[in-house]
Short mmCIF file of C-alpha atoms (C1' of nucleotides) in Angstrom, two decimals:
data_model
loop_
_atom_site.label_atom_id
_atom_site.label_comp_id
_atom_site.label_asym_id
_atom_site.label_seq_id
_atom_site.Cartn_x
_atom_site.Cartn_y
_atom_site.Cartn_z
CA MET A 32 13.41 66.95 3.96
CA SER A 33 9.82 66.17 3.32
CA GLY A 34 8.69 63.06 1.50
CA GLY A 35 6.03 65.01 -0.39
CA PRO A 36 6.06 66.81 -3.74
CA THR A 37 7.83 69.88 -2.36
CA ILE A 38 9.95 70.73 -5.40
CA LEU A 39 8.17 73.04 -7.82
CA HIS A 40 9.20 73.87 -11.35
CA ALA A 41 7.56 77.06 -12.59
CA ASP A 42 7.78 77.86 -16.29
CA LEU A 43 6.18 80.83 -18.06
CA ASP A 44 4.30 79.69 -21.16
CA ALA A 45 5.66 80.84 -24.54
CA PHE A 46 7.10 83.73 -22.59
CA TYR A 47 8.08 86.33 -25.22
CA ALA A 48 4.95 85.67 -27.25
CA SER A 49 2.71 85.83 -24.18
CA VAL A 50 4.19 89.22 -23.26
CA GLU A 51 3.44 90.54 -26.74
CA GLN A 52 -0.15 89.33 -26.43
CA LEU A 53 -0.38 90.94 -23.02
CA LEU A 54 0.88 94.28 -24.34
CA GLU A 55 -1.24 94.20 -27.51
CA PRO A 56 -4.73 92.74 -26.99
CA ALA A 57 -5.33 92.54 -30.74
CA LEU A 58 -2.69 89.78 -30.85
CA ARG A 59 -4.44 87.58 -28.28
CA GLY A 60 -5.73 84.28 -29.59
CA ARG A 61 -3.75 84.70 -32.78
CA PRO A 62 -0.66 82.88 -34.10
CA ILE A 63 2.29 85.20 -33.64
CA ALA A 64 6.05 84.92 -33.87
CA VAL A 65 8.51 87.16 -32.04
CA GLY A 66 11.51 87.93 -34.18
CA GLY A 67 12.27 87.01 -37.76
CA SER A 68 10.12 87.80 -40.74
CA ALA A 69 8.60 85.99 -43.69
CA ARG A 70 11.73 86.90 -45.64
CA GLY A 71 14.44 85.88 -43.19
CA GLY A 72 15.86 85.81 -39.70
CA VAL A 73 14.83 83.30 -37.08
CA VAL A 74 11.78 83.05 -34.85
CA LEU A 75 12.75 83.61 -31.23
CA ALA A 76 9.41 82.51 -29.78
CA ALA A 77 5.98 81.43 -30.99
CA SER A 78 2.55 81.75 -29.37
CA TYR A 79 0.62 78.55 -28.67
CA GLU A 80 -1.66 79.38 -31.58
CA ALA A 81 1.41 79.40 -33.83
CA LYS A 82 2.92 76.29 -32.20
CA ALA A 83 -0.27 74.44 -33.20
CA PHE A 84 0.84 74.96 -36.80
CA GLY A 85 4.34 73.69 -36.07
CA VAL A 86 6.08 77.04 -35.60
CA SER A 87 8.84 76.88 -32.98
CA GLY A 88 11.74 78.89 -31.65
CA GLY A 89 14.87 78.80 -33.79
CA MET A 90 12.90 78.18 -36.97
CA PRO A 91 13.80 80.34 -39.97
CA GLY A 92 11.15 82.98 -40.57
CA TRP A 93 10.41 81.98 -44.15
CA ARG A 94 9.64 78.43 -43.04
CA ALA A 95 7.42 79.60 -40.20
CA ALA A 96 5.43 81.73 -42.64
CA ARG A 97 5.01 78.72 -44.89
CA VAL A 98 3.74 76.28 -42.23
CA CYS A 99 1.49 78.94 -40.70
CA PRO A 100 0.03 81.21 -43.40
CA GLY A 101 -1.84 83.50 -40.94
CA LEU A 102 1.28 84.10 -38.84
CA THR A 103 1.89 87.63 -37.57
CA PHE A 104 5.53 88.59 -37.03
CA VAL A 105 6.13 91.07 -34.22
CA ARG A 106 9.25 92.85 -33.10
CA GLY A 107 10.17 92.05 -29.52
CA HIS A 108 9.81 94.45 -26.59
CA PHE A 109 12.97 93.07 -25.06
CA HIS A 110 13.28 95.44 -22.15
CA ARG A 111 9.77 94.55 -21.01
CA TYR A 112 10.66 90.83 -20.92
CA GLN A 113 13.29 91.26 -18.25
CA GLU A 114 11.07 93.54 -16.21
CA LEU A 115 8.03 91.25 -16.30
CA ALA A 116 10.07 88.10 -15.66
CA ASP A 117 11.68 89.76 -12.64
CA ARG A 118 8.23 90.60 -11.27
CA VAL A 119 7.25 86.95 -11.61
CA MET A 120 10.41 85.88 -9.78
CA ASP A 121 9.56 88.33 -7.00
CA ILE A 122 6.22 86.59 -6.56
CA LEU A 123 8.00 83.24 -6.38
CA GLY A 124 10.28 84.76 -3.77
CA ASP A 125 7.27 85.53 -1.61
CA LEU A 126 6.52 81.81 -1.40
CA THR A 127 9.99 80.53 -0.49
CA PRO A 128 13.53 81.89 -0.37
CA ALA A 129 14.82 78.61 -1.85
CA ILE A 130 14.68 79.53 -5.53
CA GLN A 131 16.97 78.42 -8.35
CA ARG A 132 16.41 80.53 -11.42
CA ILE A 133 17.31 78.52 -14.52
CA SER A 134 16.73 81.14 -17.18
CA ILE A 135 14.76 84.32 -17.70
CA ASP A 136 11.42 82.50 -17.57
CA GLU A 137 11.77 79.41 -15.36
CA ALA A 138 12.83 78.47 -11.86
CA PHE A 139 12.86 75.65 -9.33
CA LEU A 140 11.42 76.26 -5.87
CA ASP A 141 11.85 74.17 -2.76
CA VAL A 142 8.73 74.82 -0.68
CA SER A 143 9.41 72.31 2.08
CA GLY A 144 9.98 75.17 4.51
CA SER A 145 6.80 77.00 3.49
CA LEU A 146 4.22 74.29 4.12
CA HIS A 147 3.26 75.60 7.55
CA LEU A 148 2.68 79.08 6.09
CA PHE A 149 0.89 78.34 2.85
CA GLY A 150 -0.35 74.75 3.01
CA PRO A 151 0.49 71.74 0.87
CA PRO A 152 2.55 72.05 -2.36
CA ALA A 153 -0.49 71.85 -4.63
CA HIS A 154 -2.00 74.80 -2.80
CA ILE A 155 1.23 76.80 -3.01
CA ALA A 156 1.40 76.11 -6.74
CA GLY A 157 -2.18 77.34 -7.05
CA ILE A 158 -1.34 80.58 -5.25
CA LEU A 159 1.71 81.02 -7.46
CA ARG A 160 -0.23 80.62 -10.69
CA ALA A 161 -3.09 82.84 -9.57
CA ARG A 162 -0.80 85.63 -8.43
CA VAL A 163 1.24 85.58 -11.65
CA ARG A 164 -1.95 85.66 -13.69
CA ASP A 165 -3.62 88.40 -11.62
CA GLU A 166 -0.65 90.63 -10.85
CA VAL A 167 1.42 90.26 -14.02
CA GLY A 168 -1.12 88.93 -16.50
CA LEU A 169 0.90 85.98 -17.77
CA PRO A 170 0.15 82.24 -17.92
CA ILE A 171 2.60 80.01 -16.03
CA SER A 172 2.72 76.25 -15.75
CA VAL A 173 3.88 74.46 -12.62
CA GLY A 174 5.03 70.93 -11.91
CA ALA A 175 5.29 69.71 -8.32
CA ALA A 176 7.07 66.55 -7.30
CA ARG A 177 9.59 65.03 -4.92
CA THR A 178 12.59 65.68 -7.21
CA LYS A 179 13.73 68.33 -9.67
CA HIS A 180 13.67 65.96 -12.61
CA LEU A 181 10.06 64.93 -11.92
CA ALA A 182 8.98 68.51 -11.28
CA LYS A 183 10.50 69.68 -14.54
CA ILE A 184 8.81 66.94 -16.52
CA ALA A 185 5.54 67.61 -14.72
CA SER A 186 5.60 71.27 -15.74
CA GLN A 187 6.15 70.28 -19.37
CA VAL A 188 3.19 67.92 -19.15
CA ALA A 189 1.15 70.68 -17.49
CA LYS A 190 1.63 73.14 -20.37
CA PRO A 191 -0.04 75.27 -21.41
CA ASP A 192 -1.23 77.13 -18.36
CA GLY A 193 -1.60 74.09 -16.13
CA LEU A 194 -0.56 72.41 -12.90
CA VAL A 195 0.56 68.81 -12.47
CA VAL A 196 1.34 67.40 -9.04
CA VAL A 197 3.07 64.03 -8.91
CA GLU A 198 2.42 62.32 -5.60
CA PRO A 199 5.25 60.00 -4.49
CA GLU A 200 3.13 56.88 -4.87
CA ASP A 201 2.28 57.83 -8.47
CA GLU A 202 5.81 58.52 -9.70
CA HIS A 203 6.36 55.23 -11.45
CA THR A 204 3.04 55.30 -13.30
CA PHE A 205 3.66 58.90 -14.25
CA LEU A 206 7.11 58.36 -15.77
CA GLU A 207 6.56 54.97 -17.39
CA PRO A 208 4.69 55.99 -20.60
CA LEU A 209 6.37 59.36 -21.25
CA PRO A 210 8.71 59.74 -24.25
CA VAL A 211 12.45 59.81 -23.42
CA GLY A 212 12.71 63.14 -25.23
CA LEU A 213 11.01 64.82 -22.25
CA MET A 214 14.00 64.01 -20.04
CA TRP A 215 16.52 66.73 -19.30
CA GLY A 216 19.60 65.86 -21.33
CA VAL A 217 17.92 63.88 -24.11
CA GLY A 218 18.13 65.84 -27.34
CA PRO A 219 17.64 64.81 -30.95
CA VAL A 220 20.86 62.76 -31.14
CA ALA A 221 20.29 60.75 -27.98
CA GLU A 222 16.65 60.25 -28.89
CA ARG A 223 17.62 58.85 -32.27
CA ARG A 224 20.25 56.53 -30.79
CA LEU A 225 17.86 55.20 -28.18
CA ALA A 226 15.11 54.70 -30.76
CA ALA A 227 17.50 52.53 -32.75
CA TYR A 228 17.49 50.14 -29.77
CA GLY A 229 13.72 50.23 -29.42
CA ILE A 230 13.86 52.58 -26.44
CA HIS A 231 11.09 55.14 -26.78
CA THR A 232 9.60 55.73 -23.33
CA ILE A 233 11.13 56.45 -19.96
CA GLY A 234 9.79 53.04 -18.92
CA ASP A 235 11.74 51.40 -21.76
CA LEU A 236 14.84 53.19 -20.56
CA ALA A 237 14.32 52.13 -16.95
CA ARG A 238 14.10 48.48 -18.02
CA THR A 239 17.37 48.69 -20.00
CA PRO A 240 20.52 47.73 -18.08
CA GLY A 241 22.65 50.74 -17.23
CA SER A 242 25.68 49.21 -18.90
CA ALA A 243 23.79 49.00 -22.21
CA VAL A 244 22.64 52.60 -21.96
CA GLU A 245 26.22 53.69 -21.30
CA ARG A 246 27.40 51.87 -24.40
CA VAL A 247 24.84 53.74 -26.48
CA LEU A 248 25.19 57.22 -25.00
CA GLY A 249 28.60 57.27 -23.35
CA HIS A 250 29.55 56.94 -19.72
CA ALA A 251 28.40 60.19 -18.15
CA VAL A 252 25.19 60.72 -20.09
CA GLY A 253 24.23 57.05 -19.90
CA GLN A 254 24.77 56.85 -16.18
CA ARG A 255 22.80 60.01 -15.48
CA LEU A 256 19.88 59.10 -17.71
CA SER A 257 19.67 55.57 -16.35
CA ALA A 258 19.48 56.98 -12.85
CA LEU A 259 16.82 59.50 -13.83
CA ALA A 260 14.74 56.87 -15.61
CA LEU A 261 14.89 54.80 -12.41
CA ASN A 262 13.70 57.93 -10.62
CA ASP A 263 16.93 58.45 -8.76
CA ASP A 264 17.59 62.21 -8.73
CA PRO A 265 19.58 63.54 -5.79
CA ARG A 266 19.87 67.12 -7.04
CA ARG A 267 18.89 69.88 -4.65
CA VAL A 268 17.56 73.35 -5.29
CA VAL A 269 20.58 75.64 -5.03
CA THR A 270 21.15 79.28 -5.82
CA SER A 271 22.78 79.59 -9.21
CA PRO A 272 26.58 79.35 -9.27
CA ARG A 273 28.76 81.95 -10.98
CA ALA A 274 29.30 81.72 -14.71
CA ARG A 275 32.31 79.70 -15.90
CA SER A 276 32.67 81.40 -19.26
CA VAL A 277 31.60 84.53 -21.10
CA GLY A 278 31.10 84.78 -24.82
CA ALA A 279 29.56 86.64 -27.71
CA GLN A 280 28.95 85.75 -31.31
CA SER A 281 27.73 87.38 -34.46
CA ALA A 282 26.20 85.81 -37.53
CA LEU A 283 27.45 87.49 -40.69
CA GLY A 284 25.41 86.11 -43.52
CA ARG A 285 28.08 85.18 -46.04
CA ARG A 286 31.19 87.28 -46.05
CA THR A 287 34.63 86.99 -47.50
CA PRO A 288 37.01 87.05 -44.52
CA SER A 289 38.99 90.22 -45.18
CA PRO A 290 41.34 91.57 -42.49
CA GLY A 291 39.08 94.61 -42.10
CA LEU A 292 35.93 92.59 -41.58
CA VAL A 293 37.53 90.15 -39.16
CA ARG A 294 39.05 92.95 -37.09
CA GLU A 295 35.81 94.91 -36.97
CA VAL A 296 33.60 92.03 -35.95
CA LEU A 297 36.07 90.61 -33.44
CA GLY A 298 36.60 94.10 -32.01
CA HIS A 299 32.88 94.42 -31.46
CA LEU A 300 32.61 90.97 -29.87
CA ALA A 301 35.73 91.46 -27.73
CA GLU A 302 34.31 94.69 -26.43
CA ARG A 303 31.04 93.04 -25.41
CA VAL A 304 32.86 90.21 -23.66
CA ALA A 305 35.64 92.25 -22.04
CA SER A 306 33.35 95.00 -20.77
CA ARG A 307 31.10 92.41 -19.15
CA LEU A 308 34.15 90.87 -17.50
CA ARG A 309 35.38 94.23 -16.24
CA ALA A 310 31.95 95.20 -14.96
CA LYS A 311 32.03 92.16 -12.70
CA GLY A 312 35.71 92.40 -11.76
CA ARG A 313 36.53 89.18 -13.57
CA ALA A 314 39.14 88.10 -16.11
CA GLY A 315 39.92 84.91 -17.96
CA ARG A 316 42.93 82.96 -19.24
CA THR A 317 41.46 80.80 -21.99
CA VAL A 318 40.31 82.49 -25.18
CA THR A 319 38.36 80.49 -27.75
CA VAL A 320 37.36 81.67 -31.20
CA ARG A 321 34.88 79.90 -33.40
CA VAL A 322 34.67 80.45 -37.14
CA ARG A 323 31.72 79.05 -39.06
CA PHE A 324 32.06 78.41 -42.76
CA ALA A 325 29.53 77.52 -45.41
CA ALA A 326 27.22 74.56 -44.72
CA MET A 327 27.40 75.29 -40.98
CA ARG A 328 30.82 73.66 -40.69
CA SER A 329 32.81 75.34 -37.95
CA LEU A 330 36.26 75.24 -36.39
CA THR A 331 37.35 76.42 -32.96
CA ARG A 332 40.81 77.50 -31.94
CA SER A 333 41.76 78.32 -28.37
CA VAL A 334 44.72 79.36 -26.32
CA THR A 335 45.37 79.54 -22.61
CA LEU A 336 47.40 82.58 -21.56
CA ALA A 337 49.72 82.79 -18.61
CA GLU A 338 47.68 85.61 -17.08
CA PRO A 339 43.95 86.35 -17.10
CA ILE A 340 42.87 89.22 -19.35
CA ALA A 341 39.88 91.56 -19.44
CA THR A 342 41.16 94.24 -21.79
CA THR A 343 39.22 94.87 -25.00
CA LEU A 344 42.19 95.49 -27.27
CA THR A 345 44.25 92.59 -25.93
CA LEU A 346 41.30 90.24 -26.31
CA THR A 347 40.77 91.53 -29.84
CA GLU A 348 44.38 90.78 -30.78
CA VAL A 349 44.40 87.30 -29.28
CA ALA A 350 41.08 86.56 -30.97
CA GLU A 351 42.37 87.78 -34.32
CA ARG A 352 45.33 85.42 -34.19
CA LEU A 353 43.07 82.49 -33.40
CA ALA A 354 40.52 83.43 -36.05
CA TRP A 355 43.15 83.51 -38.79
CA GLN A 356 44.48 80.16 -37.61
CA ALA A 357 40.99 78.70 -38.00
CA ILE A 358 40.41 80.39 -41.34
CA ALA A 359 43.74 79.11 -42.64
CA GLU A 360 42.94 75.55 -41.58
CA GLY A 361 39.28 75.68 -42.62
CA PRO A 362 37.69 74.65 -45.90
CA GLY A 363 38.20 78.10 -47.41
CA GLY A 364 35.60 80.34 -48.95
CA GLU A 365 33.13 82.57 -47.16
CA ILE A 366 32.53 82.66 -43.43
CA SER A 367 29.11 82.99 -41.78
CA LEU A 368 29.83 83.55 -38.08
CA LEU A 369 32.52 84.66 -35.65
CA ALA A 370 32.45 83.96 -31.93
CA ILE A 371 34.66 84.74 -28.95
CA SER A 372 34.51 83.04 -25.59
CA VAL A 373 36.64 83.57 -22.48
CA ALA A 374 36.90 80.82 -19.85
CA ASN A 375 39.11 79.86 -16.92
CA LEU A 376 37.67 82.88 -15.11
CA SER A 377 38.99 84.34 -11.91
CA SER A 378 38.12 87.35 -9.82
CA GLN A 379 40.45 90.15 -10.65
CA ARG A 380 40.91 93.28 -8.63
CA VAL A 381 41.76 96.25 -10.83
CA VAL A 382 44.77 97.08 -8.73
CA GLN A 383 46.32 93.71 -9.64
CA LEU A 384 45.86 94.42 -13.31
CA GLU A 385 47.88 97.59 -12.95
CA LEU A 386 50.91 96.08 -11.25
CA PRO A 387 53.83 96.53 -13.67
CA LEU A 388 55.35 93.16 -14.53
CA THR A 389 57.03 92.97 -17.91
CA PRO A 390 56.45 96.27 -19.70
CA GLU A 391 57.23 95.06 -23.19
CA ASP A 392 54.53 92.39 -23.45
CA PRO A 393 51.00 93.75 -23.85
CA LEU A 394 49.63 90.32 -22.92
CA ARG A 395 50.95 90.94 -19.46
CA PRO A 396 48.10 92.82 -17.80
CA GLY A 397 50.50 95.03 -15.90
CA SER A 398 52.58 96.13 -18.86
CA VAL A 399 52.80 99.77 -19.85
CA THR A 400 50.68 98.96 -22.87
CA GLY A 401 48.32 97.06 -20.61
CA VAL A 402 47.92 100.01 -18.25
CA ALA A 403 47.23 102.36 -21.13
CA ARG A 404 44.68 99.98 -22.55
CA LEU A 405 43.05 99.53 -19.21
CA ALA A 406 42.72 103.29 -18.87
CA VAL A 407 41.05 103.47 -22.28
CA ASP A 408 38.67 100.67 -21.28
CA ALA A 409 37.88 102.33 -17.97
CA SER A 410 36.89 105.60 -19.61
CA MET A 411 34.82 103.78 -22.20
CA ASP A 412 33.08 101.79 -19.49
CA ALA A 413 32.28 105.03 -17.70
CA ALA A 414 30.90 106.66 -20.83
CA ARG A 415 28.83 103.60 -21.52
CA ARG A 416 27.39 103.62 -18.04
CA ARG A 417 26.40 107.25 -18.50
CA TYR A 418 25.23 107.32 -22.11
CA GLY A 419 24.32 103.74 -22.93
CA ARG A 420 25.99 100.72 -24.39
CA ASP A 421 26.08 101.96 -27.97
CA SER A 422 27.52 105.38 -27.19
CA VAL A 423 31.16 104.40 -27.59
CA GLY A 424 33.04 101.51 -29.03
CA TYR A 425 35.68 100.24 -31.37
CA LEU A 426 33.21 99.16 -34.00
CA PRO A 427 32.63 101.58 -36.88
CA ALA A 428 29.11 103.02 -36.79
CA THR A 429 28.48 101.65 -40.26
CA LEU A 430 28.61 98.08 -38.98
CA ARG A 431 27.21 98.52 -35.53
CA HIS A 432 23.55 98.08 -36.37
CA ALA A 433 23.97 96.13 -39.55
CA VAL A 434 24.08 92.59 -38.20
CA GLY A 435 22.22 90.43 -35.74
CA PRO A 436 19.29 90.96 -33.39
CA PRO A 437 19.02 93.99 -31.13
CA ASP A 438 21.48 94.17 -28.29
CA ALA A 439 18.57 94.19 -25.86
CA PHE A 440 17.88 90.61 -26.84
CA ARG A 441 21.51 89.66 -26.32
CA GLU A 442 21.39 91.12 -22.84
CA LEU A 443 18.47 88.90 -21.94
CA ALA A 444 20.57 85.82 -22.60
CA GLU A 445 23.55 86.99 -20.58
CA ARG A 446 24.36 85.14 -17.42
CA GLU A 447 25.24 86.63 -14.11
CA LEU A 448 29.03 86.63 -13.82
"C1'" DT B 1001 14.92 80.13 -49.03
"C1'" DC B 1002 19.07 78.50 -45.14
"C1'" DT B 1003 19.48 78.36 -40.17
"C1'" DG B 1004 20.33 83.65 -33.47
"C1'" DG B 1005 22.81 84.13 -29.18
"C1'" DG B 1006 23.89 82.91 -24.48
"C1'" DG B 1007 25.67 79.17 -21.87
"C1'" DT B 1008 27.15 74.00 -19.43
"C1'" DC B 1009 29.23 69.65 -19.50
"C1'" DC B 1010 31.61 65.55 -21.49
"C1'" DT B 1011 35.13 63.04 -24.29
"C1'" DA B 1012 39.51 62.00 -26.06
"C1'" DG B 1013 44.22 62.57 -27.13
"C1'" DG B 1014 48.56 64.57 -26.01
"C1'" DA B 1015 51.93 67.02 -23.06
"C1'" DC B 1016 54.03 67.04 -18.91
"C1'" DC B 1017 55.17 65.88 -14.15
"C1'" DC B 1018 56.24 62.80 -10.41
"C1'" DT C 128 67.66 48.85 -19.40
"C1'" DC C 129 63.48 49.89 -21.98
"C1'" DT C 130 59.70 51.03 -19.42
"C1'" DG C 131 54.61 51.82 -14.98
"C1'" DG C 132 50.83 54.45 -13.60
"C1'" DG C 133 48.39 58.36 -11.81
"C1'" DG C 134 47.21 63.20 -11.99
"C1'" DT C 135 46.57 67.62 -14.17
"C1'" DC C 136 46.27 70.76 -17.78
"C1'" DC C 137 45.36 72.02 -22.53
"C1'" DT C 138 42.93 71.74 -27.01
"C1'" DA C 139 39.14 70.51 -30.23
"C1'" DG C 140 34.79 68.91 -31.00
"C1'" DG C 141 30.11 67.97 -29.93
"C1'" DA C 142 25.51 67.30 -27.47
"C1'" DC C 143 22.40 69.76 -25.02
"C1'" DC C 144 19.66 73.57 -22.71
"C1'" DC C 145 17.03 78.12 -22.66
#
DNA sequence: TCTGGGGTCCTAGGACCC
DNA sequence: TCTGGGGTCCTAGGACCC
């Protein structure tokens, strides 16, 4: 281990929006929003010109149009995002093999083993930024420091299109005046709670006894944040672990929960989730369904099965039972979202799924029903591989394209199983 | 004019076991 | 007789991140 700022955090600036401006020069220098429209939907990403007006990701389109009158809404080129981000990651991989990709557009790098090849961290960061700009055409900000937490904060401070290197002797002065909201793990709720105690900066937090912070934020969060504020961050750069859950959800607008609607939507979601599981040879025991009602109030219901499942129809049936439980116990009225998640994952060889156990129970993966269902799934998976994801499915064609953002966007957010 | 979709981790109570 | 304590799993909810 080196004592220098050998951890880099590289973060593409306003990634989706920057890609759109790269692809369409007429959009450069202008406030744009990817996704949504002035009439509805949500903004997925905003260019820096739009952010200057207060537009941000997750904001409803109508509000974005109001705060930024000159805003241009563009449809996303979702397949290009993955391709361009992968090219950036390849460049990072040329600088060190020790990369931890956090999401489509950001990654940690440990360059301690690359110093003899490329020079000091600041120089490596310079190479990184220049290559991404020259070879891909995108702006990327980099923070370099001795720990991941510091590097991540440094990259946020460096934005847009900048580089901040925190030398070990400057760490305290660097952290002291920054707002607590910049820390990883401090969201709106924690920020508000801390503010109520007069804690606004990371320096304030560092001066507050750990026991007091734990009382305000709870044991785990308080302990972690206290340590980070005191600049104690032992985390290493590691290759990303396997996913612990797989899920899918669909916003519905406002719909009366009829049996037909619930079955159709859950069938669609179950198919997305189960086919991803099967593609990776995984299965899960715990099924969770979330139902959102009016006013964003939601209920979850879950069940843990005796055996892991990865079959579309079985998952649909389990999810239906849970959804009706939640609907029955909810506030009544219309529903606005359905979600399925499968956790407690294990690796599942197909041959195990086909072992006959108790033929009468379709929840048993090896049952006669289970084998038949697995065969149906296998042929659907094959057709999908050949003809594309939308070529076959349980969902009626009338509903398939009616709700939500394009599937290409969903795929971007999927984690490696 | 009303809010997307993919995840991780923590807490707290209860069941159950030894 | 009237009661300990630890560990693990399950369920529901919630904060947070990209």
